[in-house]
Amino acid sequence: MSEAYVHGYHPRANERLQDQAAALVDLLHSDTSYPPGSMVLEAGCGVGAQTVTLAQRSPDAQFTSIDVSADSLAEAQRAADAAGLTNVQFRQADIFALPFAPESFDHVFVCFVLEHLSRPVDALAILSTLLRPGGTMTVIEGDHGSTYFHPDSRAAHMAIQCQVQLQRLAGGNALIGRQLYPLMVEAGLEAVHVSPRMVYVDSSKPGLVDGFTRKTFTAMIEGVRESAIEAGMTDPEAFDAGVRDLYRTAAADGVFCYTFFKGVGRRG
Ligand SMILES: C[S@@+](CC[C@H](N)C(=O)[O-])C[C@H]1O[C@@H](n2cnc3c(N)ncnc32)[C@H](O)[C@@H]1O
């Protein structure tokens, strides 16, 4: 693997990504479908959380989903088999050393991957060489700076900041969502359009309270506890108070907001 991966590959991280995909499917995927016969590369498919949705929404497109992690790919294959998918091929590969000829694909899809790379523009430029002229690149990223909630809590913001700093130390950028437009333009993509996708969660939306506020966002922050303490960014009491306050936003009178960014560009 060419980049450190801050969330790790343990089962809870996998479960979290599956929960996240289920809760966010409409918000992130409602406007993505690929025509029959098109060849689509999904780069950094992980455990297949997006793959299943993508392939189900475009049953007559052919997907090649790659990742550097053999364990994640095995999990993704299991998810695809369980969903009865026949239009996805999984392959172990590094975005920076891909085994495909130029212009092999009609579309490329990348979700929650650039945030872990120290050279996101290079990754996009490499991936765009695989597109046929006129083919599209779709990129989805989060931005932890877009997080706000009620009740507000300094401790919770500090716990989130630990995650942002750890990701930066690992060469990534947890605030990358806001940069999608300039990154995609710099990578040479044309007609780039970025749309913010805000997740707004209050207790009238119990699926999102559980699937997003608790099991996706707060679980992700909770997952960096030991690393943040080891790195001297926080102490256990302060971090735990922050996580407790994040869970508090999932209570009946709590509200949680987060914005994803989805960019679509075209190879000229
Ligand atoms: C946060 S996960 C996202 C997985 C999936 N796209 C999703 O949305 O659920 C990031 C994935 O990118 C993969 N990854 C990181 N660097 C990579 C690289 N250089 N080449 C291929 N995959 C990479 C990791 O192994 C991990 O599975």
PDB file of C-alpha atoms and ligand atoms in Angstrom:
ATOM      1  CA  MET A   1       0.000   0.000   0.000  1.00  0.00           C
ATOM      2  CA  SER A   2       1.446   3.340  -1.001  1.00  0.00           C
ATOM      3  CA  GLU A   3      -0.240   5.465   1.674  1.00  0.00           C
ATOM      4  CA  ALA A   4      -0.924   4.924   5.376  1.00  0.00           C
ATOM      5  CA  TYR A   5      -4.636   4.292   5.869  1.00  0.00           C
ATOM      6  CA  VAL A   6      -5.802   6.069   9.006  1.00  0.00           C
ATOM      7  CA  HIS A   7      -9.001   4.098   9.686  1.00  0.00           C
ATOM      8  CA  GLY A   8      -7.347   0.670   9.504  1.00  0.00           C
ATOM      9  CA  TYR A   9      -8.933  -2.512   8.216  1.00  0.00           C
ATOM     10  CA  HIS A  10     -10.417  -4.073  11.359  1.00  0.00           C
ATOM     11  CA  PRO A  11     -13.972  -5.498  11.308  1.00  0.00           C
ATOM     12  CA  ARG A  12     -15.528  -2.529  13.124  1.00  0.00           C
ATOM     13  CA  ALA A  13     -14.191  -0.167  10.451  1.00  0.00           C
ATOM     14  CA  ASN A  14     -15.719  -2.427   7.800  1.00  0.00           C
ATOM     15  CA  GLU A  15     -19.050  -2.562   9.604  1.00  0.00           C
ATOM     16  CA  ARG A  16     -18.977   1.226   9.925  1.00  0.00           C
ATOM     17  CA  LEU A  17     -18.443   1.683   6.193  1.00  0.00           C
ATOM     18  CA  GLN A  18     -21.354  -0.662   5.433  1.00  0.00           C
ATOM     19  CA  ASP A  19     -23.636   1.269   7.838  1.00  0.00           C
ATOM     20  CA  GLN A  20     -22.511   4.519   6.267  1.00  0.00           C
ATOM     21  CA  ALA A  21     -23.302   3.341   2.757  1.00  0.00           C
ATOM     22  CA  ALA A  22     -26.787   2.188   3.709  1.00  0.00           C
ATOM     23  CA  ALA A  23     -27.689   5.483   5.368  1.00  0.00           C
ATOM     24  CA  LEU A  24     -26.287   7.677   2.637  1.00  0.00           C
ATOM     25  CA  VAL A  25     -27.251   5.805  -0.467  1.00  0.00           C
ATOM     26  CA  ASP A  26     -29.885   8.250  -1.681  1.00  0.00           C
ATOM     27  CA  LEU A  27     -27.964  11.353  -0.795  1.00  0.00           C
ATOM     28  CA  LEU A  28     -24.803  10.281  -2.579  1.00  0.00           C
ATOM     29  CA  HIS A  29     -25.937   7.982  -5.371  1.00  0.00           C
ATOM     30  CA  SER A  30     -29.355   9.093  -6.580  1.00  0.00           C
ATOM     31  CA  ASP A  31     -27.841  10.859  -9.605  1.00  0.00           C
ATOM     32  CA  THR A  32     -25.244   8.217 -10.552  1.00  0.00           C
ATOM     33  CA  SER A  33     -26.100   5.519 -13.054  1.00  0.00           C
ATOM     34  CA  TYR A  34     -24.129   4.230 -16.009  1.00  0.00           C
ATOM     35  CA  PRO A  35     -25.518   3.239 -19.423  1.00  0.00           C
ATOM     36  CA  PRO A  36     -25.781  -0.407 -20.513  1.00  0.00           C
ATOM     37  CA  GLY A  37     -22.501  -1.764 -21.830  1.00  0.00           C
ATOM     38  CA  SER A  38     -20.316   0.919 -20.251  1.00  0.00           C
ATOM     39  CA  MET A  39     -17.056  -0.035 -18.568  1.00  0.00           C
ATOM     40  CA  VAL A  40     -16.658   1.529 -15.119  1.00  0.00           C
ATOM     41  CA  LEU A  41     -13.575   1.569 -12.892  1.00  0.00           C
ATOM     42  CA  GLU A  42     -14.175   1.969  -9.167  1.00  0.00           C
ATOM     43  CA  ALA A  43     -10.877   2.987  -7.590  1.00  0.00           C
ATOM     44  CA  GLY A  44     -10.374   2.164  -3.890  1.00  0.00           C
ATOM     45  CA  CYS A  45     -13.547   0.101  -3.484  1.00  0.00           C
ATOM     46  CA  GLY A  46     -12.654  -1.031   0.058  1.00  0.00           C
ATOM     47  CA  VAL A  47     -15.149  -3.556   1.418  1.00  0.00           C
ATOM     48  CA  GLY A  48     -17.554  -2.852  -1.439  1.00  0.00           C
ATOM     49  CA  ALA A  49     -19.887  -0.545   0.466  1.00  0.00           C
ATOM     50  CA  GLN A  50     -20.411   1.658  -2.624  1.00  0.00           C
ATOM     51  CA  THR A  51     -19.809  -1.138  -5.130  1.00  0.00           C
ATOM     52  CA  VAL A  52     -23.042  -2.936  -4.348  1.00  0.00           C
ATOM     53  CA  THR A  53     -25.108   0.234  -4.778  1.00  0.00           C
ATOM     54  CA  LEU A  54     -23.295   1.256  -7.948  1.00  0.00           C
ATOM     55  CA  ALA A  55     -23.629  -2.143  -9.578  1.00  0.00           C
ATOM     56  CA  GLN A  56     -27.281  -2.543  -8.568  1.00  0.00           C
ATOM     57  CA  ARG A  57     -28.149   0.905  -9.921  1.00  0.00           C
ATOM     58  CA  SER A  58     -26.446   0.158 -13.257  1.00  0.00           C
ATOM     59  CA  PRO A  59     -27.078  -3.561 -13.769  1.00  0.00           C
ATOM     60  CA  ASP A  60     -26.021  -3.534 -17.423  1.00  0.00           C
ATOM     61  CA  ALA A  61     -22.719  -1.708 -16.905  1.00  0.00           C
ATOM     62  CA  GLN A  62     -19.528  -3.681 -16.202  1.00  0.00           C
ATOM     63  CA  PHE A  63     -17.605  -2.683 -13.087  1.00  0.00           C
ATOM     64  CA  THR A  64     -13.949  -3.260 -12.290  1.00  0.00           C
ATOM     65  CA  SER A  65     -13.392  -2.459  -8.627  1.00  0.00           C
ATOM     66  CA  ILE A  66      -9.835  -2.218  -7.367  1.00  0.00           C
ATOM     67  CA  ASP A  67      -8.230  -1.748  -3.978  1.00  0.00           C
ATOM     68  CA  VAL A  68      -4.761  -2.244  -2.494  1.00  0.00           C
ATOM     69  CA  SER A  69      -6.102  -4.268   0.418  1.00  0.00           C
ATOM     70  CA  ALA A  70      -6.587  -7.983  -0.267  1.00  0.00           C
ATOM     71  CA  ASP A  71      -8.623  -8.366   2.940  1.00  0.00           C
ATOM     72  CA  SER A  72     -11.017  -5.584   1.953  1.00  0.00           C
ATOM     73  CA  LEU A  73     -11.369  -7.069  -1.525  1.00  0.00           C
ATOM     74  CA  ALA A  74     -12.283 -10.458  -0.048  1.00  0.00           C
ATOM     75  CA  GLU A  75     -14.961  -8.737   2.021  1.00  0.00           C
ATOM     76  CA  ALA A  76     -16.151  -6.812  -1.037  1.00  0.00           C
ATOM     77  CA  GLN A  77     -16.394 -10.043  -3.034  1.00  0.00           C
ATOM     78  CA  ARG A  78     -18.525 -11.562  -0.262  1.00  0.00           C
ATOM     79  CA  ALA A  79     -20.818  -8.501  -0.273  1.00  0.00           C
ATOM     80  CA  ALA A  80     -21.157  -8.673  -4.073  1.00  0.00           C
ATOM     81  CA  ASP A  81     -21.913 -12.412  -3.943  1.00  0.00           C
ATOM     82  CA  ALA A  82     -24.483 -11.905  -1.189  1.00  0.00           C
ATOM     83  CA  ALA A  83     -26.162  -9.242  -3.337  1.00  0.00           C
ATOM     84  CA  GLY A  84     -26.139 -11.622  -6.327  1.00  0.00           C
ATOM     85  CA  LEU A  85     -24.078  -9.228  -8.470  1.00  0.00           C
ATOM     86  CA  THR A  86     -22.676 -10.575 -11.717  1.00  0.00           C
ATOM     87  CA  ASN A  87     -21.396  -7.313 -13.214  1.00  0.00           C
ATOM     88  CA  VAL A  88     -18.426  -6.641 -10.909  1.00  0.00           C
ATOM     89  CA  GLN A  89     -14.871  -7.891 -11.135  1.00  0.00           C
ATOM     90  CA  PHE A  90     -12.584  -7.231  -8.173  1.00  0.00           C
ATOM     91  CA  ARG A  91      -8.849  -6.829  -8.588  1.00  0.00           C
ATOM     92  CA  GLN A  92      -6.025  -5.979  -6.229  1.00  0.00           C
ATOM     93  CA  ALA A  93      -4.172  -2.938  -7.526  1.00  0.00           C
ATOM     94  CA  ASP A  94      -2.626   0.362  -6.469  1.00  0.00           C
ATOM     95  CA  ILE A  95      -4.027   3.548  -8.014  1.00  0.00           C
ATOM     96  CA  PHE A  96      -0.445   4.669  -8.620  1.00  0.00           C
ATOM     97  CA  ALA A  97       0.489   1.469 -10.519  1.00  0.00           C
ATOM     98  CA  LEU A  98      -2.627   0.341 -12.318  1.00  0.00           C
ATOM     99  CA  PRO A  99      -2.531  -2.621 -14.700  1.00  0.00           C
ATOM    100  CA  PHE A 100      -4.886  -1.095 -17.293  1.00  0.00           C
ATOM    101  CA  ALA A 101      -4.211   0.347 -20.747  1.00  0.00           C
ATOM    102  CA  PRO A 102      -4.976   4.035 -21.325  1.00  0.00           C
ATOM    103  CA  GLU A 103      -8.579   4.783 -22.322  1.00  0.00           C
ATOM    104  CA  SER A 104      -9.865   1.411 -21.064  1.00  0.00           C
ATOM    105  CA  PHE A 105     -12.917   2.810 -19.245  1.00  0.00           C
ATOM    106  CA  ASP A 106     -15.969   4.940 -19.979  1.00  0.00           C
ATOM    107  CA  HIS A 107     -16.331   6.114 -16.386  1.00  0.00           C
ATOM    108  CA  VAL A 108     -14.310   6.228 -13.176  1.00  0.00           C
ATOM    109  CA  PHE A 109     -15.812   6.409  -9.683  1.00  0.00           C
ATOM    110  CA  VAL A 110     -13.813   7.298  -6.557  1.00  0.00           C
ATOM    111  CA  CYS A 111     -15.358   7.610  -3.101  1.00  0.00           C
ATOM    112  CA  PHE A 112     -13.647   8.476   0.202  1.00  0.00           C
ATOM    113  CA  VAL A 113     -10.200   7.651  -1.203  1.00  0.00           C
ATOM    114  CA  LEU A 114      -8.531  10.979  -2.090  1.00  0.00           C
ATOM    115  CA  GLU A 115      -8.749  12.033   1.572  1.00  0.00           C
ATOM    116  CA  HIS A 116      -6.173   9.303   2.355  1.00  0.00           C
ATOM    117  CA  LEU A 117      -3.684  10.158  -0.394  1.00  0.00           C
ATOM    118  CA  SER A 118      -0.797  12.599  -0.163  1.00  0.00           C
ATOM    119  CA  ARG A 119      -0.943  13.143  -3.949  1.00  0.00           C
ATOM    120  CA  PRO A 120      -4.658  13.399  -4.772  1.00  0.00           C
ATOM    121  CA  VAL A 121      -4.142  15.393  -7.982  1.00  0.00           C
ATOM    122  CA  ASP A 122      -1.672  12.798  -9.285  1.00  0.00           C
ATOM    123  CA  ALA A 123      -4.187  10.057  -8.467  1.00  0.00           C
ATOM    124  CA  LEU A 124      -6.940  11.869 -10.395  1.00  0.00           C
ATOM    125  CA  ALA A 125      -4.599  12.572 -13.322  1.00  0.00           C
ATOM    126  CA  ILE A 126      -3.569   8.888 -13.484  1.00  0.00           C
ATOM    127  CA  LEU A 127      -7.181   7.746 -13.300  1.00  0.00           C
ATOM    128  CA  SER A 128      -8.244  10.184 -16.004  1.00  0.00           C
ATOM    129  CA  THR A 129      -5.727   8.713 -18.457  1.00  0.00           C
ATOM    130  CA  LEU A 130      -7.766   5.503 -18.181  1.00  0.00           C
ATOM    131  CA  LEU A 131     -10.884   7.307 -19.394  1.00  0.00           C
ATOM    132  CA  ARG A 132     -11.918   7.369 -23.004  1.00  0.00           C
ATOM    133  CA  PRO A 133     -12.298  10.944 -24.315  1.00  0.00           C
ATOM    134  CA  GLY A 134     -15.663  12.212 -23.081  1.00  0.00           C
ATOM    135  CA  GLY A 135     -15.710   9.701 -20.210  1.00  0.00           C
ATOM    136  CA  THR A 136     -16.657  10.897 -16.747  1.00  0.00           C
ATOM    137  CA  MET A 137     -14.906  10.947 -13.397  1.00  0.00           C
ATOM    138  CA  THR A 138     -17.108  11.004 -10.289  1.00  0.00           C
ATOM    139  CA  VAL A 139     -15.483  11.782  -6.951  1.00  0.00           C
ATOM    140  CA  ILE A 140     -17.126  11.855  -3.531  1.00  0.00           C
ATOM    141  CA  GLU A 141     -15.350  13.116  -0.418  1.00  0.00           C
ATOM    142  CA  GLY A 142     -16.303  14.305   3.042  1.00  0.00           C
ATOM    143  CA  ASP A 143     -14.989  17.338   4.910  1.00  0.00           C
ATOM    144  CA  HIS A 144     -14.742  17.143   8.685  1.00  0.00           C
ATOM    145  CA  GLY A 145     -14.646  20.948   8.883  1.00  0.00           C
ATOM    146  CA  SER A 146     -18.281  20.898   7.789  1.00  0.00           C
ATOM    147  CA  THR A 147     -19.345  19.273  11.061  1.00  0.00           C
ATOM    148  CA  TYR A 148     -21.604  21.195  13.404  1.00  0.00           C
ATOM    149  CA  PHE A 149     -24.140  20.034  15.900  1.00  0.00           C
ATOM    150  CA  HIS A 150     -26.422  20.753  18.824  1.00  0.00           C
ATOM    151  CA  PRO A 151     -25.668  20.809  21.688  1.00  0.00           C
ATOM    152  CA  ASP A 152     -22.386  22.375  20.606  1.00  0.00           C
ATOM    153  CA  SER A 153     -19.286  21.167  22.460  1.00  0.00           C
ATOM    154  CA  ARG A 154     -15.700  22.324  22.490  1.00  0.00           C
ATOM    155  CA  ALA A 155     -14.605  18.839  23.629  1.00  0.00           C
ATOM    156  CA  ALA A 156     -16.371  17.246  20.650  1.00  0.00           C
ATOM    157  CA  HIS A 157     -14.700  19.659  18.194  1.00  0.00           C
ATOM    158  CA  MET A 158     -11.341  18.865  19.787  1.00  0.00           C
ATOM    159  CA  ALA A 159     -11.902  15.101  19.413  1.00  0.00           C
ATOM    160  CA  ILE A 160     -12.747  15.654  15.718  1.00  0.00           C
ATOM    161  CA  GLN A 161      -9.616  17.763  15.382  1.00  0.00           C
ATOM    162  CA  CYS A 162      -7.542  14.779  16.625  1.00  0.00           C
ATOM    163  CA  GLN A 163      -8.844  12.757  13.692  1.00  0.00           C
ATOM    164  CA  VAL A 164      -8.055  15.604  11.269  1.00  0.00           C
ATOM    165  CA  GLN A 165      -4.502  15.886  12.621  1.00  0.00           C
ATOM    166  CA  LEU A 166      -3.898  12.105  12.567  1.00  0.00           C
ATOM    167  CA  GLN A 167      -5.062  11.929   8.971  1.00  0.00           C
ATOM    168  CA  ARG A 168      -2.750  14.821   8.092  1.00  0.00           C
ATOM    169  CA  LEU A 169       0.170  13.042   9.796  1.00  0.00           C
ATOM    170  CA  ALA A 170      -0.615   9.959   7.689  1.00  0.00           C
ATOM    171  CA  GLY A 171      -0.366  12.097   4.537  1.00  0.00           C
ATOM    172  CA  GLY A 172      -4.104  12.565   3.994  1.00  0.00           C
ATOM    173  CA  ASN A 173      -6.575  15.407   4.320  1.00  0.00           C
ATOM    174  CA  ALA A 174      -9.866  15.075   6.210  1.00  0.00           C
ATOM    175  CA  LEU A 175     -10.890  18.531   4.946  1.00  0.00           C
ATOM    176  CA  ILE A 176     -10.529  17.635   1.273  1.00  0.00           C
ATOM    177  CA  GLY A 177     -14.208  17.897   0.288  1.00  0.00           C
ATOM    178  CA  ARG A 178     -14.052  21.674  -0.093  1.00  0.00           C
ATOM    179  CA  GLN A 179     -11.101  21.285  -2.477  1.00  0.00           C
ATOM    180  CA  LEU A 180     -12.705  18.909  -4.958  1.00  0.00           C
ATOM    181  CA  TYR A 181     -13.286  21.521  -7.649  1.00  0.00           C
ATOM    182  CA  PRO A 182      -9.706  22.866  -7.785  1.00  0.00           C
ATOM    183  CA  LEU A 183      -8.235  19.350  -7.480  1.00  0.00           C
ATOM    184  CA  MET A 184     -10.302  17.988 -10.363  1.00  0.00           C
ATOM    185  CA  VAL A 185      -9.552  21.016 -12.555  1.00  0.00           C
ATOM    186  CA  GLU A 186      -5.828  20.755 -11.757  1.00  0.00           C
ATOM    187  CA  ALA A 187      -5.929  17.082 -12.756  1.00  0.00           C
ATOM    188  CA  GLY A 188      -7.080  18.193 -16.228  1.00  0.00           C
ATOM    189  CA  LEU A 189     -10.754  17.289 -16.017  1.00  0.00           C
ATOM    190  CA  GLU A 190     -13.223  19.443 -17.930  1.00  0.00           C
ATOM    191  CA  ALA A 191     -16.759  20.651 -17.230  1.00  0.00           C
ATOM    192  CA  VAL A 192     -16.238  19.978 -13.531  1.00  0.00           C
ATOM    193  CA  HIS A 193     -19.315  20.416 -11.380  1.00  0.00           C
ATOM    194  CA  VAL A 194     -19.262  19.959  -7.612  1.00  0.00           C
ATOM    195  CA  SER A 195     -22.378  19.703  -5.493  1.00  0.00           C
ATOM    196  CA  PRO A 196     -22.422  19.779  -1.692  1.00  0.00           C
ATOM    197  CA  ARG A 197     -24.571  17.051  -0.128  1.00  0.00           C
ATOM    198  CA  MET A 198     -25.536  17.952   3.388  1.00  0.00           C
ATOM    199  CA  VAL A 199     -26.577  15.314   5.872  1.00  0.00           C
ATOM    200  CA  TYR A 200     -28.951  16.856   8.370  1.00  0.00           C
ATOM    201  CA  VAL A 201     -29.901  14.569  11.254  1.00  0.00           C
ATOM    202  CA  ASP A 202     -32.445  15.124  13.988  1.00  0.00           C
ATOM    203  CA  SER A 203     -34.432  12.586  15.972  1.00  0.00           C
ATOM    204  CA  SER A 204     -37.257  12.571  13.413  1.00  0.00           C
ATOM    205  CA  LYS A 205     -34.779  10.581  11.242  1.00  0.00           C
ATOM    206  CA  PRO A 206     -33.898   7.575  13.436  1.00  0.00           C
ATOM    207  CA  GLY A 207     -32.173   5.734  10.566  1.00  0.00           C
ATOM    208  CA  LEU A 208     -29.677   8.572  10.149  1.00  0.00           C
ATOM    209  CA  VAL A 209     -29.325   9.120  13.910  1.00  0.00           C
ATOM    210  CA  ASP A 210     -28.174   5.533  14.213  1.00  0.00           C
ATOM    211  CA  GLY A 211     -26.608   4.962  10.770  1.00  0.00           C
ATOM    212  CA  PHE A 212     -24.819   8.285  10.452  1.00  0.00           C
ATOM    213  CA  THR A 213     -24.448  10.222  13.720  1.00  0.00           C
ATOM    214  CA  ARG A 214     -23.704   7.184  15.897  1.00  0.00           C
ATOM    215  CA  LYS A 215     -22.372   4.403  13.701  1.00  0.00           C
ATOM    216  CA  THR A 216     -20.602   6.411  11.030  1.00  0.00           C
ATOM    217  CA  PHE A 217     -19.287   9.720  12.275  1.00  0.00           C
ATOM    218  CA  THR A 218     -18.992   9.245  16.034  1.00  0.00           C
ATOM    219  CA  ALA A 219     -17.740   5.661  15.653  1.00  0.00           C
ATOM    220  CA  MET A 220     -15.049   6.943  13.272  1.00  0.00           C
ATOM    221  CA  ILE A 221     -13.877   9.554  15.786  1.00  0.00           C
ATOM    222  CA  GLU A 222     -14.032   7.004  18.608  1.00  0.00           C
ATOM    223  CA  GLY A 223     -11.856   4.709  16.477  1.00  0.00           C
ATOM    224  CA  VAL A 224      -8.835   7.046  16.662  1.00  0.00           C
ATOM    225  CA  ARG A 225      -8.871   7.246  20.500  1.00  0.00           C
ATOM    226  CA  GLU A 226      -5.715   5.228  21.131  1.00  0.00           C
ATOM    227  CA  SER A 227      -3.741   6.797  18.278  1.00  0.00           C
ATOM    228  CA  ALA A 228      -4.693  10.323  19.376  1.00  0.00           C
ATOM    229  CA  ILE A 229      -3.665   9.625  22.975  1.00  0.00           C
ATOM    230  CA  GLU A 230      -0.435   7.912  21.880  1.00  0.00           C
ATOM    231  CA  ALA A 231       0.398  10.888  19.653  1.00  0.00           C
ATOM    232  CA  GLY A 232      -0.041  13.202  22.653  1.00  0.00           C
ATOM    233  CA  MET A 233      -2.848  15.153  20.954  1.00  0.00           C
ATOM    234  CA  THR A 234      -5.255  14.642  23.839  1.00  0.00           C
ATOM    235  CA  ASP A 235      -5.687  12.835  27.132  1.00  0.00           C
ATOM    236  CA  PRO A 236      -8.213  10.046  27.725  1.00  0.00           C
ATOM    237  CA  GLU A 237     -10.616  12.197  29.778  1.00  0.00           C
ATOM    238  CA  ALA A 238     -10.762  15.039  27.252  1.00  0.00           C
ATOM    239  CA  PHE A 239     -11.158  12.680  24.302  1.00  0.00           C
ATOM    240  CA  ASP A 240     -13.843  10.596  26.000  1.00  0.00           C
ATOM    241  CA  ALA A 241     -15.760  13.765  26.919  1.00  0.00           C
ATOM    242  CA  GLY A 242     -15.692  14.784  23.257  1.00  0.00           C
ATOM    243  CA  VAL A 243     -16.994  11.402  22.113  1.00  0.00           C
ATOM    244  CA  ARG A 244     -19.668  11.465  24.813  1.00  0.00           C
ATOM    245  CA  ASP A 245     -20.792  14.883  23.543  1.00  0.00           C
ATOM    246  CA  LEU A 246     -20.924  13.584  19.971  1.00  0.00           C
ATOM    247  CA  TYR A 247     -23.182  10.722  21.081  1.00  0.00           C
ATOM    248  CA  ARG A 248     -25.215  13.331  22.982  1.00  0.00           C
ATOM    249  CA  THR A 249     -26.119  14.948  19.617  1.00  0.00           C
ATOM    250  CA  ALA A 250     -27.983  11.696  18.808  1.00  0.00           C
ATOM    251  CA  ALA A 251     -30.422  12.282  21.693  1.00  0.00           C
ATOM    252  CA  ALA A 252     -34.051  13.312  21.165  1.00  0.00           C
ATOM    253  CA  ASP A 253     -33.215  17.041  21.215  1.00  0.00           C
ATOM    254  CA  GLY A 254     -29.878  16.693  19.372  1.00  0.00           C
ATOM    255  CA  VAL A 255     -28.984  17.733  15.797  1.00  0.00           C
ATOM    256  CA  PHE A 256     -26.004  16.729  13.684  1.00  0.00           C
ATOM    257  CA  CYS A 257     -24.885  18.208  10.335  1.00  0.00           C
ATOM    258  CA  TYR A 258     -22.162  17.139   7.924  1.00  0.00           C
ATOM    259  CA  THR A 259     -21.499  17.934   4.277  1.00  0.00           C
ATOM    260  CA  PHE A 260     -20.161  15.606   1.594  1.00  0.00           C
ATOM    261  CA  PHE A 261     -18.999  16.932  -1.767  1.00  0.00           C
ATOM    262  CA  LYS A 262     -19.643  15.158  -5.051  1.00  0.00           C
ATOM    263  CA  GLY A 263     -17.739  16.215  -8.149  1.00  0.00           C
ATOM    264  CA  VAL A 264     -18.263  15.090 -11.716  1.00  0.00           C
ATOM    265  CA  GLY A 265     -15.855  16.001 -14.519  1.00  0.00           C
ATOM    266  CA  ARG A 266     -15.193  14.857 -18.059  1.00  0.00           C
ATOM    267  CA  ARG A 267     -12.046  13.880 -19.905  1.00  0.00           C
ATOM    268  CA  GLY A 268     -11.711  16.280 -22.803  1.00  0.00           C
TER     269      GLY A 268
HETATM  270  C1  LIG B   1     -12.289   4.925   3.338  1.00  0.00           C
HETATM  271  S1  LIG B   1     -12.024   3.554   2.286  1.00  0.00           S
HETATM  272  C2  LIG B   1     -13.321   3.829   1.120  1.00  0.00           C
HETATM  273  C3  LIG B   1     -13.780   2.568   0.486  1.00  0.00           C
HETATM  274  C4  LIG B   1     -14.969   2.718  -0.446  1.00  0.00           C
HETATM  275  N1  LIG B   1     -14.662   3.547  -1.589  1.00  0.00           N
HETATM  276  C5  LIG B   1     -16.179   3.255   0.287  1.00  0.00           C
HETATM  277  O1  LIG B   1     -16.613   4.371  -0.018  1.00  0.00           O
HETATM  278  O2  LIG B   1     -16.699   2.571   1.173  1.00  0.00           O
HETATM  279  C6  LIG B   1     -10.554   3.964   1.356  1.00  0.00           C
HETATM  280  C7  LIG B   1     -10.032   2.810   0.540  1.00  0.00           C
HETATM  281  O3  LIG B   1      -9.010   3.283  -0.338  1.00  0.00           O
HETATM  282  C8  LIG B   1      -8.050   2.254  -0.435  1.00  0.00           C
HETATM  283  N2  LIG B   1      -6.793   2.840  -0.921  1.00  0.00           N
HETATM  284  C9  LIG B   1      -5.987   3.719  -0.275  1.00  0.00           C
HETATM  285  N3  LIG B   1      -4.914   4.006  -1.037  1.00  0.00           N
HETATM  286  C10 LIG B   1      -5.057   3.299  -2.179  1.00  0.00           C
HETATM  287  C11 LIG B   1      -4.262   3.181  -3.361  1.00  0.00           C
HETATM  288  N4  LIG B   1      -3.114   3.842  -3.502  1.00  0.00           N
HETATM  289  N5  LIG B   1      -4.703   2.355  -4.351  1.00  0.00           N
HETATM  290  C12 LIG B   1      -5.868   1.680  -4.215  1.00  0.00           C
HETATM  291  N6  LIG B   1      -6.648   1.751  -3.120  1.00  0.00           N
HETATM  292  C13 LIG B   1      -6.247   2.559  -2.112  1.00  0.00           C
HETATM  293  C14 LIG B   1      -7.959   1.698   0.964  1.00  0.00           C
HETATM  294  O4  LIG B   1      -7.372   0.391   0.959  1.00  0.00           O
HETATM  295  C15 LIG B   1      -9.413   1.711   1.386  1.00  0.00           C
HETATM  296  O5  LIG B   1     -10.037   0.491   1.103  1.00  0.00           O
END
